[in-house]
Amino acid sequence: MSDESLSARANALTNLPVRVKLFMGFGAVLILFVTVAVFGVIEFAKVGHEVDGMSEASNEAVAAAALETKFLEVKQHAREFAALGHEKDAIAVRKLAKEVKPQIASVANLIKLKEELDELTKVEAAFDRYMQDFEKASELKHDLLNLTTSVLDKDGSLIVKDLDKLLELATAEGNAEAVTLVGVAREHALLAQLYANILIGRNDESYAKRTEHEFVEVEGALTGLGKTLRTDEERKLYEEVQTLLKEYEAGFRKVHQELRDLTALSENEMVERSGIITKGLETLQAAAKKREAMIRDEAEATISTSEFTLVVLSG
């Protein structure tokens, strides 16, 4: 553009009426004001959206943590029940389990990402399997305790009682061989009961073999004892001892198997389900916290940029 053209435009602006110049000045200020206002609204709306995202991520992390805490309570009572068989722990497990399901639904409502929802679905499936395993374990534990009380404790006591009667009769008759064999049978019967109780109480598999060994010793002594008996009363007691011993051995072997099944459930399957649940919930918490931190950084960057831009525009 030539100098003459520029000079002509400058003269034209100079020659404008004062009213026009004022309107132009106010118009420029108004445009700047509107520009600043629109920019501010857009940027602060963006920040508001980011704050909402931070809140959602935080709520998800908190809800997942609360769900994990609730499950750990379930797990604690389940382990206590498997170990001790207290019904109060079984009641607590079922009560807490009813609270877990709504919490899973609450977490699901907070999740926005498909991969996180898939992770929660795995957690819920593992929890359902965990509770199924618990109910199996509960049934085994009740049956085990019932067998211990109604068979092992009862028959064990009756075996010793009958052997004491046999010992008394043999002693009165002066039947030294019978006295010796009854004493051997009684000693090993008591050891069998002791080892069986230790196995059940401590879940120590080594005592299963010891118990079985004592059964063999009792049976050997009873085989010899049968040949030394002299009266019908002694033979009746002897037959009763043999019947009780067979019941005791069968009851012990069933208890032993149920104890092994219970251990497999509580220390293998349930532990595996528990690992899936806790790992999944911790993954959700970590993802939500990471997302919250990223959104916070973005929000801070947006605020900083907006402040700088507004200062520049306002200046």
PDB file of N, CA, C and O in Angstrom, residues 234-307:
ATOM      1  N   GLU A 234     -18.424-111.547  79.314  1.00  0.00           N
ATOM      2  CA  GLU A 234     -17.189-111.006  78.711  1.00  0.00           C
ATOM      3  C   GLU A 234     -17.291-110.979  77.182  1.00  0.00           C
ATOM      4  O   GLU A 234     -16.880-110.002  76.542  1.00  0.00           O
ATOM      5  N   ARG A 235     -17.863-112.038  76.626  1.00  0.00           N
ATOM      6  CA  ARG A 235     -17.987-112.090  75.160  1.00  0.00           C
ATOM      7  C   ARG A 235     -18.961-111.023  74.648  1.00  0.00           C
ATOM      8  O   ARG A 235     -18.760-110.445  73.569  1.00  0.00           O
ATOM      9  N   LYS A 236     -20.003-110.759  75.416  1.00  0.00           N
ATOM     10  CA  LYS A 236     -20.961-109.723  75.024  1.00  0.00           C
ATOM     11  C   LYS A 236     -20.288-108.350  75.017  1.00  0.00           C
ATOM     12  O   LYS A 236     -20.464-107.550  74.074  1.00  0.00           O
ATOM     13  N   LEU A 237     -19.531-108.081  76.062  1.00  0.00           N
ATOM     14  CA  LEU A 237     -18.792-106.815  76.129  1.00  0.00           C
ATOM     15  C   LEU A 237     -17.765-106.727  74.998  1.00  0.00           C
ATOM     16  O   LEU A 237     -17.577-105.677  74.376  1.00  0.00           O
ATOM     17  N   TYR A 238     -17.116-107.849  74.726  1.00  0.00           N
ATOM     18  CA  TYR A 238     -16.103-107.908  73.678  1.00  0.00           C
ATOM     19  C   TYR A 238     -16.726-107.586  72.315  1.00  0.00           C
ATOM     20  O   TYR A 238     -16.171-106.803  71.526  1.00  0.00           O
ATOM     21  N   GLU A 239     -17.865-108.174  72.007  1.00  0.00           N
ATOM     22  CA  GLU A 239     -18.537-107.926  70.729  1.00  0.00           C
ATOM     23  C   GLU A 239     -19.001-106.464  70.622  1.00  0.00           C
ATOM     24  O   GLU A 239     -18.943-105.856  69.547  1.00  0.00           O
ATOM     25  N   GLU A 240     -19.430-105.923  71.756  1.00  0.00           N
ATOM     26  CA  GLU A 240     -19.854-104.531  71.753  1.00  0.00           C
ATOM     27  C   GLU A 240     -18.676-103.598  71.470  1.00  0.00           C
ATOM     28  O   GLU A 240     -18.799-102.633  70.711  1.00  0.00           O
ATOM     29  N   VAL A 241     -17.526-103.931  72.060  1.00  0.00           N
ATOM     30  CA  VAL A 241     -16.316-103.137  71.811  1.00  0.00           C
ATOM     31  C   VAL A 241     -15.937-103.191  70.334  1.00  0.00           C
ATOM     32  O   VAL A 241     -15.595-102.172  69.718  1.00  0.00           O
ATOM     33  N   GLN A 242     -16.007-104.363  69.749  1.00  0.00           N
ATOM     34  CA  GLN A 242     -15.654-104.497  68.333  1.00  0.00           C
ATOM     35  C   GLN A 242     -16.607-103.683  67.442  1.00  0.00           C
ATOM     36  O   GLN A 242     -16.178-103.032  66.489  1.00  0.00           O
ATOM     37  N   THR A 243     -17.904-103.743  67.774  1.00  0.00           N
ATOM     38  CA  THR A 243     -18.895-102.966  66.999  1.00  0.00           C
ATOM     39  C   THR A 243     -18.636-101.464  67.125  1.00  0.00           C
ATOM     40  O   THR A 243     -18.648-100.727  66.132  1.00  0.00           O
ATOM     41  N   LEU A 244     -18.391-101.043  68.372  1.00  0.00           N
ATOM     42  CA  LEU A 244     -18.118 -99.625  68.614  1.00  0.00           C
ATOM     43  C   LEU A 244     -16.839 -99.172  67.914  1.00  0.00           C
ATOM     44  O   LEU A 244     -16.763 -98.058  67.369  1.00  0.00           O
ATOM     45  N   LEU A 245     -15.831-100.052  67.914  1.00  0.00           N
ATOM     46  CA  LEU A 245     -14.564 -99.707  67.284  1.00  0.00           C
ATOM     47  C   LEU A 245     -14.742 -99.519  65.771  1.00  0.00           C
ATOM     48  O   LEU A 245     -14.181 -98.592  65.184  1.00  0.00           O
ATOM     49  N   LYS A 246     -15.529-100.395  65.153  1.00  0.00           N
ATOM     50  CA  LYS A 246     -15.782-100.259  63.713  1.00  0.00           C
ATOM     51  C   LYS A 246     -16.512 -98.954  63.415  1.00  0.00           C
ATOM     52  O   LYS A 246     -16.207 -98.260  62.439  1.00  0.00           O
ATOM     53  N   GLU A 247     -17.496 -98.627  64.260  1.00  0.00           N
ATOM     54  CA  GLU A 247     -18.217 -97.361  64.079  1.00  0.00           C
ATOM     55  C   GLU A 247     -17.279 -96.167  64.262  1.00  0.00           C
ATOM     56  O   GLU A 247     -17.340 -95.187  63.510  1.00  0.00           O
ATOM     57  N   TYR A 248     -16.405 -96.288  65.274  1.00  0.00           N
ATOM     58  CA  TYR A 248     -15.472 -95.198  65.559  1.00  0.00           C
ATOM     59  C   TYR A 248     -14.518 -94.998  64.377  1.00  0.00           C
ATOM     60  O   TYR A 248     -14.274 -93.864  63.937  1.00  0.00           O
ATOM     61  N   GLU A 249     -13.986 -96.105  63.856  1.00  0.00           N
ATOM     62  CA  GLU A 249     -13.050 -96.022  62.740  1.00  0.00           C
ATOM     63  C   GLU A 249     -13.726 -95.434  61.500  1.00  0.00           C
ATOM     64  O   GLU A 249     -13.154 -94.573  60.807  1.00  0.00           O
ATOM     65  N   ALA A 250     -14.946 -95.869  61.217  1.00  0.00           N
ATOM     66  CA  ALA A 250     -15.683 -95.344  60.061  1.00  0.00           C
ATOM     67  C   ALA A 250     -15.971 -93.857  60.248  1.00  0.00           C
ATOM     68  O   ALA A 250     -15.828 -93.057  59.307  1.00  0.00           O
ATOM     69  N   GLY A 251     -16.382 -93.497  61.471  1.00  0.00           N
ATOM     70  CA  GLY A 251     -16.647 -92.091  61.765  1.00  0.00           C
ATOM     71  C   GLY A 251     -15.389 -91.246  61.636  1.00  0.00           C
ATOM     72  O   GLY A 251     -15.427 -90.144  61.076  1.00  0.00           O
ATOM     73  N   PHE A 252     -14.275 -91.772  62.146  1.00  0.00           N
ATOM     74  CA  PHE A 252     -13.014 -91.037  62.051  1.00  0.00           C
ATOM     75  C   PHE A 252     -12.615 -90.808  60.592  1.00  0.00           C
ATOM     76  O   PHE A 252     -12.205 -89.706  60.220  1.00  0.00           O
ATOM     77  N   ARG A 253     -12.734 -91.847  59.778  1.00  0.00           N
ATOM     78  CA  ARG A 253     -12.325 -91.711  58.371  1.00  0.00           C
ATOM     79  C   ARG A 253     -13.214 -90.726  57.616  1.00  0.00           C
ATOM     80  O   ARG A 253     -12.740 -90.002  56.750  1.00  0.00           O
ATOM     81  N   LYS A 254     -14.488 -90.692  57.976  1.00  0.00           N
ATOM     82  CA  LYS A 254     -15.373 -89.716  57.341  1.00  0.00           C
ATOM     83  C   LYS A 254     -15.020 -88.304  57.796  1.00  0.00           C
ATOM     84  O   LYS A 254     -14.973 -87.371  56.984  1.00  0.00           O
ATOM     85  N   VAL A 255     -14.754 -88.160  59.098  1.00  0.00           N
ATOM     86  CA  VAL A 255     -14.338 -86.858  59.628  1.00  0.00           C
ATOM     87  C   VAL A 255     -13.039 -86.408  58.971  1.00  0.00           C
ATOM     88  O   VAL A 255     -12.881 -85.240  58.584  1.00  0.00           O
ATOM     89  N   HIS A 256     -12.119 -87.339  58.830  1.00  0.00           N
ATOM     90  CA  HIS A 256     -10.834 -87.026  58.213  1.00  0.00           C
ATOM     91  C   HIS A 256     -11.019 -86.536  56.778  1.00  0.00           C
ATOM     92  O   HIS A 256     -10.420 -85.528  56.367  1.00  0.00           O
ATOM     93  N   GLN A 257     -11.866 -87.222  56.022  1.00  0.00           N
ATOM     94  CA  GLN A 257     -12.107 -86.817  54.641  1.00  0.00           C
ATOM     95  C   GLN A 257     -12.794 -85.452  54.573  1.00  0.00           C
ATOM     96  O   GLN A 257     -12.444 -84.602  53.747  1.00  0.00           O
ATOM     97  N   GLU A 258     -13.772 -85.255  55.455  1.00  0.00           N
ATOM     98  CA  GLU A 258     -14.463 -83.963  55.466  1.00  0.00           C
ATOM     99  C   GLU A 258     -13.519 -82.846  55.885  1.00  0.00           C
ATOM    100  O   GLU A 258     -13.623 -81.714  55.384  1.00  0.00           O
ATOM    101  N   LEU A 259     -12.597 -83.151  56.780  1.00  0.00           N
ATOM    102  CA  LEU A 259     -11.608 -82.163  57.196  1.00  0.00           C
ATOM    103  C   LEU A 259     -10.698 -81.788  56.031  1.00  0.00           C
ATOM    104  O   LEU A 259     -10.370 -80.613  55.829  1.00  0.00           O
ATOM    105  N   ARG A 260     -10.332 -82.794  55.239  1.00  0.00           N
ATOM    106  CA  ARG A 260      -9.508 -82.517  54.055  1.00  0.00           C
ATOM    107  C   ARG A 260     -10.283 -81.709  53.026  1.00  0.00           C
ATOM    108  O   ARG A 260      -9.739 -80.777  52.408  1.00  0.00           O
ATOM    109  N   ASP A 261     -11.559 -82.035  52.837  1.00  0.00           N
ATOM    110  CA  ASP A 261     -12.390 -81.276  51.899  1.00  0.00           C
ATOM    111  C   ASP A 261     -12.567 -79.837  52.377  1.00  0.00           C
ATOM    112  O   ASP A 261     -12.530 -78.893  51.571  1.00  0.00           O
ATOM    113  N   LEU A 262     -12.756 -79.692  53.671  1.00  0.00           N
ATOM    114  CA  LEU A 262     -12.915 -78.354  54.247  1.00  0.00           C
ATOM    115  C   LEU A 262     -11.644 -77.539  54.074  1.00  0.00           C
ATOM    116  O   LEU A 262     -11.689 -76.351  53.732  1.00  0.00           O
ATOM    117  N   THR A 263     -10.510 -78.175  54.290  1.00  0.00           N
ATOM    118  CA  THR A 263      -9.224 -77.493  54.112  1.00  0.00           C
ATOM    119  C   THR A 263      -9.022 -77.080  52.664  1.00  0.00           C
ATOM    120  O   THR A 263      -8.548 -75.972  52.374  1.00  0.00           O
ATOM    121  N   ALA A 264      -9.394 -77.972  51.744  1.00  0.00           N
ATOM    122  CA  ALA A 264      -9.263 -77.653  50.316  1.00  0.00           C
ATOM    123  C   ALA A 264     -10.113 -76.438  49.953  1.00  0.00           C
ATOM    124  O   ALA A 264      -9.687 -75.575  49.180  1.00  0.00           O
ATOM    125  N   LEU A 265     -11.300 -76.362  50.523  1.00  0.00           N
ATOM    126  CA  LEU A 265     -12.176 -75.227  50.244  1.00  0.00           C
ATOM    127  C   LEU A 265     -11.655 -73.941  50.869  1.00  0.00           C
ATOM    128  O   LEU A 265     -11.513 -72.911  50.201  1.00  0.00           O
ATOM    129  N   SER A 266     -11.353 -73.999  52.171  1.00  0.00           N
ATOM    130  CA  SER A 266     -11.010 -72.780  52.903  1.00  0.00           C
ATOM    131  C   SER A 266      -9.601 -72.283  52.620  1.00  0.00           C
ATOM    132  O   SER A 266      -9.339 -71.076  52.696  1.00  0.00           O
ATOM    133  N   GLU A 267      -8.692 -73.184  52.294  1.00  0.00           N
ATOM    134  CA  GLU A 267      -7.300 -72.782  52.092  1.00  0.00           C
ATOM    135  C   GLU A 267      -6.869 -72.797  50.630  1.00  0.00           C
ATOM    136  O   GLU A 267      -5.754 -72.355  50.320  1.00  0.00           O
ATOM    137  N   ASN A 268      -7.720 -73.276  49.745  1.00  0.00           N
ATOM    138  CA  ASN A 268      -7.370 -73.288  48.321  1.00  0.00           C
ATOM    139  C   ASN A 268      -8.401 -72.505  47.509  1.00  0.00           C
ATOM    140  O   ASN A 268      -8.140 -71.386  47.076  1.00  0.00           O
ATOM    141  N   GLU A 269      -9.588 -73.103  47.303  1.00  0.00           N
ATOM    142  CA  GLU A 269     -10.590 -72.460  46.463  1.00  0.00           C
ATOM    143  C   GLU A 269     -10.997 -71.072  46.984  1.00  0.00           C
ATOM    144  O   GLU A 269     -10.995 -70.090  46.237  1.00  0.00           O
ATOM    145  N   MET A 270     -11.305 -70.973  48.277  1.00  0.00           N
ATOM    146  CA  MET A 270     -11.751 -69.693  48.817  1.00  0.00           C
ATOM    147  C   MET A 270     -10.627 -68.663  48.826  1.00  0.00           C
ATOM    148  O   MET A 270     -10.861 -67.470  48.630  1.00  0.00           O
ATOM    149  N   VAL A 271      -9.413 -69.127  49.059  1.00  0.00           N
ATOM    150  CA  VAL A 271      -8.259 -68.213  49.014  1.00  0.00           C
ATOM    151  C   VAL A 271      -8.062 -67.688  47.597  1.00  0.00           C
ATOM    152  O   VAL A 271      -7.767 -66.497  47.385  1.00  0.00           O
ATOM    153  N   GLU A 272      -8.246 -68.573  46.610  1.00  0.00           N
ATOM    154  CA  GLU A 272      -8.118 -68.160  45.214  1.00  0.00           C
ATOM    155  C   GLU A 272      -9.181 -67.114  44.865  1.00  0.00           C
ATOM    156  O   GLU A 272      -8.879 -66.086  44.242  1.00  0.00           O
ATOM    157  N   ARG A 273     -10.441 -67.368  45.263  1.00  0.00           N
ATOM    158  CA  ARG A 273     -11.514 -66.393  44.996  1.00  0.00           C
ATOM    159  C   ARG A 273     -11.214 -65.073  45.705  1.00  0.00           C
ATOM    160  O   ARG A 273     -11.405 -63.997  45.146  1.00  0.00           O
ATOM    161  N   SER A 274     -10.740 -65.183  46.925  1.00  0.00           N
ATOM    162  CA  SER A 274     -10.425 -63.988  47.697  1.00  0.00           C
ATOM    163  C   SER A 274      -9.357 -63.154  46.996  1.00  0.00           C
ATOM    164  O   SER A 274      -9.441 -61.911  46.959  1.00  0.00           O
ATOM    165  N   GLY A 275      -8.353 -63.819  46.441  1.00  0.00           N
ATOM    166  CA  GLY A 275      -7.294 -63.111  45.734  1.00  0.00           C
ATOM    167  C   GLY A 275      -7.818 -62.357  44.528  1.00  0.00           C
ATOM    168  O   GLY A 275      -7.412 -61.216  44.264  1.00  0.00           O
ATOM    169  N   ILE A 276      -8.727 -62.991  43.796  1.00  0.00           N
ATOM    170  CA  ILE A 276      -9.328 -62.334  42.624  1.00  0.00           C
ATOM    171  C   ILE A 276     -10.109 -61.094  43.054  1.00  0.00           C
ATOM    172  O   ILE A 276     -10.029 -60.027  42.420  1.00  0.00           O
ATOM    173  N   ILE A 277     -10.843 -61.220  44.146  1.00  0.00           N
ATOM    174  CA  ILE A 277     -11.673 -60.106  44.622  1.00  0.00           C
ATOM    175  C   ILE A 277     -10.812 -58.930  45.071  1.00  0.00           C
ATOM    176  O   ILE A 277     -11.017 -57.787  44.635  1.00  0.00           O
ATOM    177  N   THR A 278      -9.843 -59.196  45.942  1.00  0.00           N
ATOM    178  CA  THR A 278      -9.022 -58.099  46.460  1.00  0.00           C
ATOM    179  C   THR A 278      -8.166 -57.473  45.366  1.00  0.00           C
ATOM    180  O   THR A 278      -8.030 -56.241  45.302  1.00  0.00           O
ATOM    181  N   LYS A 279      -7.612 -58.292  44.486  1.00  0.00           N
ATOM    182  CA  LYS A 279      -6.800 -57.755  43.394  1.00  0.00           C
ATOM    183  C   LYS A 279      -7.651 -56.887  42.471  1.00  0.00           C
ATOM    184  O   LYS A 279      -7.224 -55.797  42.051  1.00  0.00           O
ATOM    185  N   GLY A 280      -8.857 -57.357  42.157  1.00  0.00           N
ATOM    186  CA  GLY A 280      -9.737 -56.596  41.279  1.00  0.00           C
ATOM    187  C   GLY A 280     -10.127 -55.257  41.888  1.00  0.00           C
ATOM    188  O   GLY A 280     -10.101 -54.223  41.204  1.00  0.00           O
ATOM    189  N   LEU A 281     -10.466 -55.255  43.176  1.00  0.00           N
ATOM    190  CA  LEU A 281     -10.864 -54.011  43.831  1.00  0.00           C
ATOM    191  C   LEU A 281      -9.693 -53.049  43.972  1.00  0.00           C
ATOM    192  O   LEU A 281      -9.851 -51.828  43.841  1.00  0.00           O
ATOM    193  N   GLU A 282      -8.510 -53.584  44.234  1.00  0.00           N
ATOM    194  CA  GLU A 282      -7.328 -52.729  44.316  1.00  0.00           C
ATOM    195  C   GLU A 282      -6.971 -52.157  42.943  1.00  0.00           C
ATOM    196  O   GLU A 282      -6.507 -51.017  42.838  1.00  0.00           O
ATOM    197  N   THR A 283      -7.208 -52.938  41.892  1.00  0.00           N
ATOM    198  CA  THR A 283      -6.987 -52.438  40.527  1.00  0.00           C
ATOM    199  C   THR A 283      -7.932 -51.279  40.227  1.00  0.00           C
ATOM    200  O   THR A 283      -7.526 -50.259  39.645  1.00  0.00           O
ATOM    201  N   LEU A 284      -9.192 -51.419  40.635  1.00  0.00           N
ATOM    202  CA  LEU A 284     -10.167 -50.350  40.425  1.00  0.00           C
ATOM    203  C   LEU A 284      -9.785 -49.095  41.203  1.00  0.00           C
ATOM    204  O   LEU A 284      -9.885 -47.970  40.685  1.00  0.00           O
ATOM    205  N   GLN A 285      -9.330 -49.283  42.437  1.00  0.00           N
ATOM    206  CA  GLN A 285      -8.924 -48.123  43.240  1.00  0.00           C
ATOM    207  C   GLN A 285      -7.733 -47.411  42.610  1.00  0.00           C
ATOM    208  O   GLN A 285      -7.710 -46.177  42.516  1.00  0.00           O
ATOM    209  N   ALA A 286      -6.744 -48.196  42.169  1.00  0.00           N
ATOM    210  CA  ALA A 286      -5.554 -47.606  41.557  1.00  0.00           C
ATOM    211  C   ALA A 286      -5.908 -46.851  40.279  1.00  0.00           C
ATOM    212  O   ALA A 286      -5.407 -45.739  40.038  1.00  0.00           O
ATOM    213  N   ALA A 287      -6.786 -47.427  39.462  1.00  0.00           N
ATOM    214  CA  ALA A 287      -7.182 -46.781  38.215  1.00  0.00           C
ATOM    215  C   ALA A 287      -7.940 -45.480  38.486  1.00  0.00           C
ATOM    216  O   ALA A 287      -7.705 -44.459  37.815  1.00  0.00           O
ATOM    217  N   ALA A 288      -8.832 -45.505  39.469  1.00  0.00           N
ATOM    218  CA  ALA A 288      -9.608 -44.305  39.801  1.00  0.00           C
ATOM    219  C   ALA A 288      -8.703 -43.205  40.356  1.00  0.00           C
ATOM    220  O   ALA A 288      -8.850 -42.030  40.001  1.00  0.00           O
ATOM    221  N   LYS A 289      -7.767 -43.579  41.222  1.00  0.00           N
ATOM    222  CA  LYS A 289      -6.846 -42.587  41.784  1.00  0.00           C
ATOM    223  C   LYS A 289      -5.933 -42.005  40.705  1.00  0.00           C
ATOM    224  O   LYS A 289      -5.640 -40.797  40.711  1.00  0.00           O
ATOM    225  N   LYS A 290      -5.486 -42.845  39.780  1.00  0.00           N
ATOM    226  CA  LYS A 290      -4.650 -42.368  38.680  1.00  0.00           C
ATOM    227  C   LYS A 290      -5.430 -41.391  37.803  1.00  0.00           C
ATOM    228  O   LYS A 290      -4.912 -40.335  37.399  1.00  0.00           O
ATOM    229  N   ARG A 291      -6.689 -41.745  37.525  1.00  0.00           N
ATOM    230  CA  ARG A 291      -7.524 -40.877  36.700  1.00  0.00           C
ATOM    231  C   ARG A 291      -7.794 -39.560  37.420  1.00  0.00           C
ATOM    232  O   ARG A 291      -7.783 -38.485  36.802  1.00  0.00           O
ATOM    233  N   GLU A 292      -8.014 -39.628  38.712  1.00  0.00           N
ATOM    234  CA  GLU A 292      -8.246 -38.412  39.502  1.00  0.00           C
ATOM    235  C   GLU A 292      -7.023 -37.495  39.449  1.00  0.00           C
ATOM    236  O   GLU A 292      -7.152 -36.273  39.277  1.00  0.00           O
ATOM    237  N   ALA A 293      -5.829 -38.091  39.570  1.00  0.00           N
ATOM    238  CA  ALA A 293      -4.598 -37.290  39.533  1.00  0.00           C
ATOM    239  C   ALA A 293      -4.401 -36.653  38.157  1.00  0.00           C
ATOM    240  O   ALA A 293      -4.000 -35.479  38.059  1.00  0.00           O
ATOM    241  N   MET A 294      -4.691 -37.393  37.097  1.00  0.00           N
ATOM    242  CA  MET A 294      -4.538 -36.856  35.742  1.00  0.00           C
ATOM    243  C   MET A 294      -5.504 -35.695  35.511  1.00  0.00           C
ATOM    244  O   MET A 294      -5.121 -34.661  34.950  1.00  0.00           O
ATOM    245  N   ILE A 295      -6.737 -35.856  35.944  1.00  0.00           N
ATOM    246  CA  ILE A 295      -7.734 -34.790  35.773  1.00  0.00           C
ATOM    247  C   ILE A 295      -7.336 -33.567  36.597  1.00  0.00           C
ATOM    248  O   ILE A 295      -7.500 -32.415  36.150  1.00  0.00           O
ATOM    249  N   ARG A 296      -6.791 -33.785  37.795  1.00  0.00           N
ATOM    250  CA  ARG A 296      -6.359 -32.669  38.634  1.00  0.00           C
ATOM    251  C   ARG A 296      -5.248 -31.883  37.943  1.00  0.00           C
ATOM    252  O   ARG A 296      -5.262 -30.645  37.932  1.00  0.00           O
ATOM    253  N   ASP A 297      -4.305 -32.604  37.361  1.00  0.00           N
ATOM    254  CA  ASP A 297      -3.215 -31.932  36.641  1.00  0.00           C
ATOM    255  C   ASP A 297      -3.766 -31.126  35.466  1.00  0.00           C
ATOM    256  O   ASP A 297      -3.330 -29.990  35.213  1.00  0.00           O
ATOM    257  N   GLU A 298      -4.727 -31.717  34.738  1.00  0.00           N
ATOM    258  CA  GLU A 298      -5.329 -31.015  33.604  1.00  0.00           C
ATOM    259  C   GLU A 298      -6.083 -29.765  34.071  1.00  0.00           C
ATOM    260  O   GLU A 298      -6.010 -28.708  33.426  1.00  0.00           O
ATOM    261  N   ALA A 299      -6.786 -29.883  35.193  1.00  0.00           N
ATOM    262  CA  ALA A 299      -7.539 -28.747  35.720  1.00  0.00           C
ATOM    263  C   ALA A 299      -6.595 -27.625  36.145  1.00  0.00           C
ATOM    264  O   ALA A 299      -6.848 -26.436  35.877  1.00  0.00           O
ATOM    265  N   GLU A 300      -5.526 -27.978  36.820  1.00  0.00           N
ATOM    266  CA  GLU A 300      -4.558 -26.974  37.252  1.00  0.00           C
ATOM    267  C   GLU A 300      -3.920 -26.287  36.055  1.00  0.00           C
ATOM    268  O   GLU A 300      -3.705 -25.062  36.064  1.00  0.00           O
ATOM    269  N   ALA A 301      -3.622 -27.079  35.015  1.00  0.00           N
ATOM    270  CA  ALA A 301      -3.041 -26.499  33.798  1.00  0.00           C
ATOM    271  C   ALA A 301      -4.039 -25.558  33.118  1.00  0.00           C
ATOM    272  O   ALA A 301      -3.670 -24.473  32.633  1.00  0.00           O
ATOM    273  N   THR A 302      -5.310 -25.967  33.087  1.00  0.00           N
ATOM    274  CA  THR A 302      -6.348 -25.129  32.486  1.00  0.00           C
ATOM    275  C   THR A 302      -6.503 -23.819  33.235  1.00  0.00           C
ATOM    276  O   THR A 302      -6.596 -22.734  32.638  1.00  0.00           O
ATOM    277  N   ILE A 303      -6.513 -23.871  34.538  1.00  0.00           N
ATOM    278  CA  ILE A 303      -6.647 -22.665  35.362  1.00  0.00           C
ATOM    279  C   ILE A 303      -5.468 -21.731  35.147  1.00  0.00           C
ATOM    280  O   ILE A 303      -5.622 -20.518  34.984  1.00  0.00           O
ATOM    281  N   SER A 304      -4.272 -22.306  35.138  1.00  0.00           N
ATOM    282  CA  SER A 304      -3.065 -21.495  34.937  1.00  0.00           C
ATOM    283  C   SER A 304      -3.083 -20.812  33.578  1.00  0.00           C
ATOM    284  O   SER A 304      -2.807 -19.602  33.465  1.00  0.00           O
ATOM    285  N   THR A 305      -3.439 -21.583  32.531  1.00  0.00           N
ATOM    286  CA  THR A 305      -3.497 -21.021  31.176  1.00  0.00           C
ATOM    287  C   THR A 305      -4.576 -19.951  31.079  1.00  0.00           C
ATOM    288  O   THR A 305      -4.377 -18.893  30.451  1.00  0.00           O
ATOM    289  N   SER A 306      -5.719 -20.209  31.690  1.00  0.00           N
ATOM    290  CA  SER A 306      -6.826 -19.250  31.644  1.00  0.00           C
ATOM    291  C   SER A 306      -6.450 -17.953  32.334  1.00  0.00           C
ATOM    292  O   SER A 306      -6.743 -16.857  31.825  1.00  0.00           O
ATOM    293  N   GLU A 307      -5.818 -18.037  33.479  1.00  0.00           N
ATOM    294  CA  GLU A 307      -5.411 -16.835  34.208  1.00  0.00           C
ATOM    295  C   GLU A 307      -4.450 -15.989  33.367  1.00  0.00           C
ATOM    296  O   GLU A 307      -4.580 -14.769  33.262  1.00  0.00           O
TER     297      GLU A 307
END
